[in-house]
Amino acid sequence: MKVLGIESSCDETGVALVATRADAPPQLLADALHSQVEMHAAYGGVVPELASRDHIRRVLPLAREVLGRAGCALHDIDLVAYTRGPGLAGALLVGAGVAVALAAALDRPALGVHHLEGHLLSPFLAPEPPQFPFVALLVSGGHTQLMQVRGVGDYALLGETIDDAAGEAFDKSAKLLGLGYPGGPALARMAEFGDAQAYPLPRPLLHSKDLDFSFAGLKTAVLTQVRKLGPGVCEQARADLAASTQAAIVDVLVAKTLRALTATGLHRVVVAGGVGANLRLRERLDAGAARLGARVHYPPPALCTDNGAMIALAAALRLQHGLADSRRDGAFDVLPRWPLAAVSQPGA
Ligand code: KG4
Ligand code: ZN
């Protein structure tokens, strides 16, 4: 089965073609992505209306590009998958509208997919896919969640952020340090030259018994330090503050992930989302997991961030496991706030 996947929940338009067979691992035939980061940078964050308009401009050319690269024609597509939620309503509507219209024109079914399920299953497109069950750490600009993944469609939320996401904490701190948007990678680069012990920043909920996160207080603490340092702050002090901020975020992410391993008795972790690219996080998590006899899987960078491949894959796996009904009636909706629990069936 060949599945065209369309992702448009936030600021990236992703389209991909994935082939699945009952007797072989799923195969990514081609994918294409357009990131709107530069467009939103001028505003210091994602502007929803601009995001929707840009998805409209990009989605069909990207689909053409994907089919061309895969050497496939429109009529080779067996199913059109799209992100039904969660995300920005207008942005989701673009992908959903195009997907359902395309499916109708081709007389093929369409299927709406949960964005986070896409992230959770994305490692199955990697060269060394993990085995179920595993703990998933989902860390992006919009999400920070720990999940127990027992199989396709069988997910239990272990903990999540009660305020800002980890990526948001990186981005907001970077902005306070004058590093532009999205500042996570820039802050990480600057941190390489800094002393992570220089500023004692809070590690919110580090010692709480649950698996929840809180990053809003960290941003306030960084602001306080930036104000203390004043406008003429030297490069070394900025680097020290960047390193201290990164250390605070990484400490909490690592501690909670290791606690999730202990609590579930599992020995595998999958990290998904843009913050998973952070090298300090990888180092610390690998070392901590090794101490527990566990292994950490990181999907290739292109599958860590938002992409169409994970949407195509999640749709195909759901159908294969009899967990979803694709539809041909052209009707669709989007669910900007859609809890993962709504698509999760224990023991599925
Ligand atoms: O998953 P993603 O590409 O997009 C969504 O949020 O949906 O994640 C983007 C987030 C941004 O907050 C960005 O600053 C952060 O991931 N990020 C990083 C790094 N690379 C990306 N944060 C810290 N260190 C990095 N190397
Ligand atoms: Zn995402």
GROMACS .gro file of C-alpha atoms and ligand atoms in nm:
model
  375
    1MET     CA    1   0.000   0.000   0.000
    2LYS     CA    2   0.130   0.348  -0.087
    3VAL     CA    3   0.025   0.623   0.152
    4LEU     CA    4   0.066   0.993   0.085
    5GLY     CA    5   0.102   1.178   0.416
    6ILE     CA    6   0.037   1.551   0.460
    7GLU     CA    7   0.144   1.737   0.775
    8SER     CA    8   0.039   2.100   0.827
    9SER     CA    9  -0.033   2.136   1.199
   10CYS     CA   10   0.205   2.421   1.272
   11ASP     CA   11   0.487   2.591   1.084
   12GLU     CA   12   0.612   2.310   0.863
   13THR     CA   13   0.448   2.174   0.550
   14GLY     CA   14   0.551   1.811   0.516
   15VAL     CA   15   0.454   1.568   0.242
   16ALA     CA   16   0.580   1.212   0.202
   17LEU     CA   17   0.506   0.885   0.030
   18VAL     CA   18   0.542   0.570   0.240
   19ALA     CA   19   0.504   0.213   0.115
   20THR     CA   20   0.392  -0.062   0.349
   21ARG     CA   21   0.374  -0.438   0.302
   22ALA     CA   22   0.255  -0.699   0.546
   23ASP     CA   23   0.584  -0.891   0.526
   24ALA     CA   24   0.840  -0.608   0.525
   25PRO     CA   25   0.924  -0.295   0.726
   26PRO     CA   26   0.762   0.026   0.602
   27GLN     CA   27   0.965   0.215   0.347
   28LEU     CA   28   0.993   0.589   0.297
   29LEU     CA   29   0.983   0.638  -0.081
   30ALA     CA   30   1.026   1.017  -0.081
   31ASP     CA   31   0.957   1.316   0.138
   32ALA     CA   32   0.968   1.692   0.110
   33LEU     CA   33   0.942   1.965   0.368
   34HIS     CA   34   0.903   2.339   0.374
   35SER     CA   35   0.983   2.511   0.702
   36GLN     CA   36   0.823   2.851   0.766
   37VAL     CA   37   1.076   2.937   1.037
   38GLU     CA   38   1.228   3.227   0.843
   39MET     CA   39   0.887   3.376   0.769
   40HIS     CA   40   0.783   3.371   1.137
   41ALA     CA   41   1.126   3.482   1.266
   42ALA     CA   42   1.044   3.847   1.199
   43TYR     CA   43   0.754   3.819   1.449
   44GLY     CA   44   0.944   3.623   1.714
   45GLY     CA   45   0.699   3.330   1.695
   46VAL     CA   46   0.445   3.151   1.478
   47VAL     CA   47   0.168   3.374   1.335
   48PRO     CA   48  -0.123   3.133   1.274
   49GLU     CA   49  -0.282   3.321   0.982
   50LEU     CA   50   0.048   3.345   0.797
   51ALA     CA   51   0.112   2.976   0.865
   52SER     CA   52  -0.218   2.873   0.701
   53ARG     CA   53  -0.157   3.091   0.397
   54ASP     CA   54   0.189   2.949   0.348
   55HIS     CA   55   0.065   2.588   0.377
   56ILE     CA   56  -0.178   2.667   0.093
   57ARG     CA   57   0.110   2.785  -0.125
   58ARG     CA   58   0.337   2.488  -0.049
   59VAL     CA   59   0.135   2.174  -0.018
   60LEU     CA   60   0.059   2.085  -0.381
   61PRO     CA   61   0.404   2.169  -0.518
   62LEU     CA   62   0.555   1.957  -0.239
   63ALA     CA   63   0.321   1.668  -0.325
   64ARG     CA   64   0.428   1.691  -0.690
   65GLU     CA   65   0.792   1.694  -0.584
   66VAL     CA   66   0.744   1.385  -0.367
   67LEU     CA   67   0.567   1.187  -0.639
   68GLY     CA   68   0.834   1.288  -0.891
   69ARG     CA   69   1.117   1.179  -0.662
   70ALA     CA   70   0.945   0.850  -0.580
   71GLY     CA   71   0.886   0.787  -0.951
   72CYS     CA   72   0.515   0.747  -0.883
   73ALA     CA   73   0.201   0.892  -1.037
   74LEU     CA   74  -0.110   1.020  -0.861
   75HIS     CA   75  -0.302   0.702  -0.937
   76ASP     CA   76  -0.037   0.496  -0.751
   77ILE     CA   77  -0.157   0.645  -0.421
   78ASP     CA   78  -0.379   0.404  -0.225
   79LEU     CA   79  -0.457   0.627   0.073
   80VAL     CA   80  -0.420   0.995   0.156
   81ALA     CA   81  -0.337   1.065   0.522
   82TYR     CA   82  -0.340   1.403   0.691
   83THR     CA   83  -0.287   1.549   1.038
   84ARG     CA   84  -0.631   1.590   1.194
   85GLY     CA   85  -0.492   1.747   1.515
   86PRO     CA   86  -0.375   1.875   1.750
   87GLY     CA   87  -0.240   2.200   1.606
   88LEU     CA   88  -0.344   2.537   1.468
   89ALA     CA   89  -0.701   2.512   1.335
   90GLY     CA   90  -0.644   2.706   1.013
   91ALA     CA   91  -0.318   2.529   0.938
   92LEU     CA   92  -0.474   2.185   0.997
   93LEU     CA   93  -0.766   2.273   0.769
   94VAL     CA   94  -0.531   2.335   0.477
   95GLY     CA   95  -0.372   1.988   0.494
   96ALA     CA   96  -0.703   1.816   0.568
   97GLY     CA   97  -0.886   1.998   0.288
   98VAL     CA   98  -0.620   1.921   0.030
   99ALA     CA   99  -0.590   1.557   0.143
  100VAL     CA  100  -0.963   1.489   0.133
  101ALA     CA  101  -1.008   1.666  -0.202
  102LEU     CA  102  -0.717   1.472  -0.350
  103ALA     CA  103  -0.855   1.144  -0.219
  104ALA     CA  104  -1.198   1.223  -0.363
  105ALA     CA  105  -1.053   1.314  -0.702
  106LEU     CA  106  -0.855   0.987  -0.708
  107ASP     CA  107  -1.147   0.785  -0.569
  108ARG     CA  108  -0.927   0.672  -0.281
  109PRO     CA  109  -0.992   0.680   0.095
  110ALA     CA  110  -0.856   0.949   0.329
  111LEU     CA  111  -0.759   0.914   0.694
  112GLY     CA  112  -0.695   1.179   0.959
  113VAL     CA  113  -0.410   1.105   1.200
  114HIS     CA  114  -0.312   1.225   1.548
  115HIS     CA  115   0.006   1.432   1.521
  116LEU     CA  116   0.162   1.290   1.838
  117GLU     CA  117   0.092   0.934   1.729
  118GLY     CA  118   0.292   1.022   1.418
  119HIS     CA  119   0.585   1.132   1.635
  120LEU     CA  120   0.561   0.819   1.853
  121LEU     CA  121   0.566   0.583   1.556
  122SER     CA  122   0.825   0.774   1.347
  123PRO     CA  123   1.120   0.560   1.473
  124PHE     CA  124   0.975   0.270   1.274
  125LEU     CA  125   1.100   0.443   0.961
  126ALA     CA  126   1.455   0.452   1.101
  127PRO     CA  127   1.722   0.199   0.994
  128GLU     CA  128   1.722   0.043   1.343
  129PRO     CA  129   1.364   0.057   1.466
  130PRO     CA  130   1.298  -0.003   1.835
  131GLN     CA  131   1.084  -0.287   1.964
  132PHE     CA  132   0.768  -0.231   2.163
  133PRO     CA  133   0.724  -0.151   2.445
  134PHE     CA  134   0.921   0.167   2.509
  135VAL     CA  135   0.912   0.497   2.693
  136ALA     CA  136   0.878   0.792   2.455
  137LEU     CA  137   1.010   1.138   2.538
  138LEU     CA  138   0.842   1.386   2.309
  139VAL     CA  139   1.019   1.721   2.324
  140SER     CA  140   0.934   1.989   2.071
  141GLY     CA  141   0.838   2.355   2.060
  142GLY     CA  142   0.479   2.259   2.142
  143HIS     CA  143   0.497   1.937   2.343
  144THR     CA  144   0.682   1.787   2.636
  145GLN     CA  145   0.542   1.448   2.723
  146LEU     CA  146   0.655   1.114   2.855
  147MET     CA  147   0.455   0.821   2.726
  148GLN     CA  148   0.450   0.449   2.766
  149VAL     CA  149   0.412   0.301   2.418
  150ARG     CA  150   0.305  -0.063   2.433
  151GLY     CA  151   0.218  -0.108   2.067
  152VAL     CA  152   0.044   0.063   1.776
  153GLY     CA  153  -0.259   0.242   1.924
  154ASP     CA  154  -0.167   0.154   2.283
  155TYR     CA  155  -0.031   0.462   2.456
  156ALA     CA  156  -0.039   0.574   2.819
  157LEU     CA  157   0.054   0.926   2.920
  158LEU     CA  158   0.305   0.913   3.205
  159GLY     CA  159   0.362   1.284   3.247
  160GLU     CA  160   0.365   1.617   3.063
  161THR     CA  161   0.445   1.981   3.105
  162ILE     CA  162   0.202   2.180   3.312
  163ASP     CA  163   0.302   2.505   3.137
  164ASP     CA  164   0.574   2.573   2.874
  165ALA     CA  165   0.719   2.302   2.650
  166ALA     CA  166   1.094   2.228   2.666
  167GLY     CA  167   1.149   2.378   2.319
  168GLU     CA  168   0.955   2.685   2.427
  169ALA     CA  169   1.185   2.717   2.731
  170PHE     CA  170   1.488   2.703   2.498
  171ASP     CA  171   1.329   2.954   2.258
  172LYS     CA  172   1.211   3.202   2.521
  173SER     CA  173   1.545   3.194   2.705
  174ALA     CA  174   1.727   3.238   2.373
  175LYS     CA  175   1.512   3.541   2.297
  176LEU     CA  176   1.604   3.694   2.635
  177LEU     CA  177   1.969   3.637   2.543
  178GLY     CA  178   1.910   3.819   2.214
  179LEU     CA  179   1.939   3.509   1.997
  180GLY     CA  180   1.639   3.537   1.760
  181TYR     CA  181   1.374   3.272   1.681
  182PRO     CA  182   1.367   2.977   1.714
  183GLY     CA  183   1.662   3.012   1.945
  184GLY     CA  184   1.704   2.655   2.074
  185PRO     CA  185   1.987   2.557   1.837
  186ALA     CA  186   2.157   2.899   1.876
  187LEU     CA  187   2.139   2.877   2.256
  188ALA     CA  188   2.285   2.525   2.240
  189ARG     CA  189   2.575   2.651   2.024
  190MET     CA  190   2.646   2.940   2.260
  191ALA     CA  191   2.627   2.705   2.561
  192GLU     CA  192   2.928   2.512   2.429
  193PHE     CA  193   3.152   2.800   2.536
  194GLY     CA  194   2.987   2.862   2.870
  195ASP     CA  195   3.012   2.736   3.226
  196ALA     CA  196   2.695   2.543   3.311
  197GLN     CA  197   2.754   2.598   3.684
  198ALA     CA  198   2.785   2.977   3.656
  199TYR     CA  199   2.422   3.058   3.736
  200PRO     CA  200   2.214   2.852   3.979
  201LEU     CA  201   1.888   2.830   3.785
  202PRO     CA  202   1.582   2.644   3.915
  203ARG     CA  203   1.505   2.285   3.808
  204PRO     CA  204   1.127   2.294   3.850
  205LEU     CA  205   0.959   1.969   3.966
  206LEU     CA  206   1.297   1.789   3.961
  207HIS     CA  207   1.222   1.617   4.289
  208SER     CA  208   0.846   1.582   4.254
  209LYS     CA  209   0.738   1.220   4.256
  210ASP     CA  210   0.531   1.253   3.939
  211LEU     CA  211   0.657   1.261   3.581
  212ASP     CA  212   0.533   1.611   3.502
  213PHE     CA  213   0.744   1.905   3.390
  214SER     CA  214   0.728   2.281   3.442
  215PHE     CA  215   0.946   2.528   3.255
  216ALA     CA  216   0.769   2.863   3.296
  217GLY     CA  217   0.962   2.953   3.614
  218LEU     CA  218   1.295   2.897   3.441
  219LYS     CA  219   1.217   3.167   3.187
  220THR     CA  220   1.149   3.413   3.471
  221ALA     CA  221   1.478   3.317   3.640
  222VAL     CA  222   1.667   3.373   3.313
  223LEU     CA  223   1.497   3.711   3.275
  224THR     CA  224   1.605   3.808   3.626
  225GLN     CA  225   1.968   3.718   3.546
  226VAL     CA  226   1.956   3.904   3.213
  227ARG     CA  227   1.830   4.215   3.394
  228LYS     CA  228   2.103   4.184   3.658
  229LEU     CA  229   2.370   4.157   3.389
  230GLY     CA  230   2.236   4.470   3.217
  231PRO     CA  231   2.274   4.589   2.857
  232GLY     CA  232   2.655   4.587   2.833
  233VAL     CA  233   2.683   4.217   2.916
  234CYS     CA  234   2.999   4.046   2.786
  235GLU     CA  235   2.995   3.743   2.556
  236GLN     CA  236   3.131   3.509   2.824
  237ALA     CA  237   2.852   3.594   3.068
  238ARG     CA  238   2.593   3.529   2.794
  239ALA     CA  239   2.755   3.196   2.713
  240ASP     CA  240   2.760   3.105   3.084
  241LEU     CA  241   2.392   3.189   3.115
  242ALA     CA  242   2.312   2.990   2.797
  243ALA     CA  243   2.503   2.689   2.936
  244SER     CA  244   2.332   2.719   3.275
  245THR     CA  245   1.988   2.737   3.108
  246GLN     CA  246   2.056   2.437   2.888
  247ALA     CA  247   2.181   2.241   3.190
  248ALA     CA  248   1.865   2.320   3.387
  249ILE     CA  249   1.635   2.203   3.105
  250VAL     CA  250   1.842   1.892   3.030
  251ASP     CA  251   1.870   1.796   3.400
  252VAL     CA  252   1.492   1.786   3.436
  253LEU     CA  253   1.430   1.606   3.105
  254VAL     CA  254   1.690   1.339   3.185
  255ALA     CA  255   1.584   1.288   3.548
  256LYS     CA  256   1.216   1.244   3.457
  257THR     CA  257   1.290   1.013   3.165
  258LEU     CA  258   1.505   0.789   3.384
  259ARG     CA  259   1.233   0.793   3.649
  260ALA     CA  260   0.985   0.685   3.381
  261LEU     CA  261   1.210   0.389   3.294
  262THR     CA  262   1.227   0.285   3.657
  263ALA     CA  263   0.854   0.332   3.711
  264THR     CA  264   0.758   0.123   3.407
  265GLY     CA  265   1.042  -0.130   3.430
  266LEU     CA  266   1.115  -0.069   3.059
  267HIS     CA  267   1.458  -0.065   2.898
  268ARG     CA  268   1.406   0.137   2.583
  269VAL     CA  269   1.356   0.510   2.529
  270VAL     CA  270   1.260   0.680   2.206
  271VAL     CA  271   1.321   1.054   2.181
  272ALA     CA  272   1.118   1.251   1.926
  273GLY     CA  273   1.080   1.623   1.857
  274GLY     CA  274   1.323   1.903   1.772
  275VAL     CA  275   1.479   1.927   2.121
  276GLY     CA  276   1.596   1.568   2.068
  277ALA     CA  277   1.869   1.721   1.847
  278ASN     CA  278   2.030   1.877   2.157
  279LEU     CA  279   2.370   1.716   2.202
  280ARG     CA  280   2.393   1.774   2.577
  281LEU     CA  281   2.053   1.605   2.620
  282ARG     CA  282   2.171   1.309   2.412
  283GLU     CA  283   2.497   1.272   2.608
  284ARG     CA  284   2.328   1.287   2.946
  285LEU     CA  285   2.036   1.065   2.849
  286ASP     CA  286   2.260   0.801   2.690
  287ALA     CA  287   2.481   0.792   3.001
  288GLY     CA  288   2.188   0.781   3.244
  289ALA     CA  289   2.002   0.513   3.047
  290ALA     CA  290   2.320   0.303   3.020
  291ARG     CA  291   2.346   0.306   3.400
  292LEU     CA  292   1.997   0.152   3.410
  293GLY     CA  293   2.085  -0.099   3.138
  294ALA     CA  294   1.857   0.080   2.893
  295ARG     CA  295   1.906   0.204   2.538
  296VAL     CA  296   1.797   0.532   2.379
  297HIS     CA  297   1.676   0.551   2.018
  298TYR     CA  298   1.684   0.877   1.824
  299PRO     CA  299   1.502   0.888   1.491
  300PRO     CA  300   1.706   1.049   1.208
  301PRO     CA  301   1.687   1.431   1.238
  302ALA     CA  302   1.445   1.462   0.944
  303LEU     CA  303   1.199   1.240   1.129
  304CYS     CA  304   1.249   1.413   1.467
  305THR     CA  305   1.089   1.734   1.352
  306ASP     CA  306   0.742   1.760   1.199
  307ASN     CA  307   0.718   1.570   0.869
  308GLY     CA  308   0.473   1.403   0.635
  309ALA     CA  309   0.635   1.060   0.662
  310MET     CA  310   0.526   1.005   1.021
  311ILE     CA  311   0.168   1.091   0.926
  312ALA     CA  312   0.166   0.847   0.633
  313LEU     CA  313   0.323   0.578   0.853
  314ALA     CA  314   0.081   0.624   1.144
  315ALA     CA  315  -0.215   0.599   0.904
  316ALA     CA  316  -0.078   0.282   0.743
  317LEU     CA  317  -0.002   0.114   1.076
  318ARG     CA  318  -0.346   0.203   1.215
  319LEU     CA  319  -0.516   0.049   0.914
  320GLN     CA  320  -0.291  -0.259   0.928
  321HIS     CA  321  -0.388  -0.311   1.293
  322GLY     CA  322  -0.758  -0.258   1.226
  323LEU     CA  323  -0.758   0.051   1.447
  324ALA     CA  324  -0.903   0.307   1.208
  325ASP     CA  325  -1.158   0.347   0.936
  326SER     CA  326  -1.054   0.547   0.635
  327ARG     CA  327  -1.339   0.732   0.466
  328ARG     CA  328  -1.443   0.805   0.112
  329ASP     CA  329  -1.738   1.039   0.168
  330GLY     CA  330  -1.535   1.359   0.145
  331ALA     CA  331  -1.645   1.469   0.493
  332PHE     CA  332  -1.374   1.579   0.736
  333ASP     CA  333  -1.302   1.784   1.041
  334VAL     CA  334  -0.993   1.892   1.230
  335LEU     CA  335  -0.937   1.870   1.608
  336PRO     CA  336  -0.702   2.150   1.723
  337ARG     CA  337  -0.715   2.016   2.081
  338TRP     CA  338  -0.718   1.641   2.057
  339PRO     CA  339  -0.586   1.440   2.351
  340LEU     CA  340  -0.380   1.136   2.253
  341ALA     CA  341  -0.590   0.932   2.495
  342ALA     CA  342  -0.877   0.970   2.247
  343VAL     CA  343  -0.695   0.746   1.995
  344SER     CA  344  -0.542   0.515   2.252
  345GLN     CA  345  -0.683   0.173   2.334
  346PRO     CA  346  -0.500  -0.018   2.606
  347GLY     CA  347  -0.428  -0.369   2.480
  348ALA     CA  348  -0.501  -0.268   2.119
  349KG4     O1  349   0.973   1.930   1.668
  349KG4     P1  350   1.010   2.069   1.622
  349KG4     O2  351   1.098   2.082   1.502
  349KG4     O3  352   0.885   2.155   1.590
  349KG4     C1  353   0.772   2.170   1.668
  349KG4     O4  354   0.782   2.233   1.776
  349KG4     O5  355   0.668   2.117   1.627
  349KG4     O6  356   1.079   2.138   1.748
  349KG4     C2  357   1.125   2.269   1.740
  349KG4     C3  358   1.185   2.305   1.875
  349KG4     C4  359   1.216   2.452   1.885
  349KG4     O7  360   1.170   2.496   2.010
  349KG4     C5  361   1.370   2.454   1.876
  349KG4     O8  362   1.426   2.563   1.943
  349KG4     C6  363   1.404   2.324   1.942
  349KG4     O9  364   1.306   2.232   1.894
  349KG4     N1  365   1.539   2.278   1.907
  349KG4     C7  366   1.642   2.268   1.994
  349KG4     C8  367   1.754   2.223   1.920
  349KG4     N2  368   1.715   2.204   1.790
  349KG4     C9  369   1.584   2.238   1.784
  349KG4     N3  370   1.648   2.294   2.124
  349KG4    C10  371   1.765   2.274   2.184
  349KG4     N4  372   1.876   2.232   2.123
  349KG4    C11  373   1.877   2.205   1.992
  349KG4     N5  374   1.988   2.162   1.932
  350ZN      ZN  375   0.532   1.792   1.621
   0.00000   0.00000   0.00000
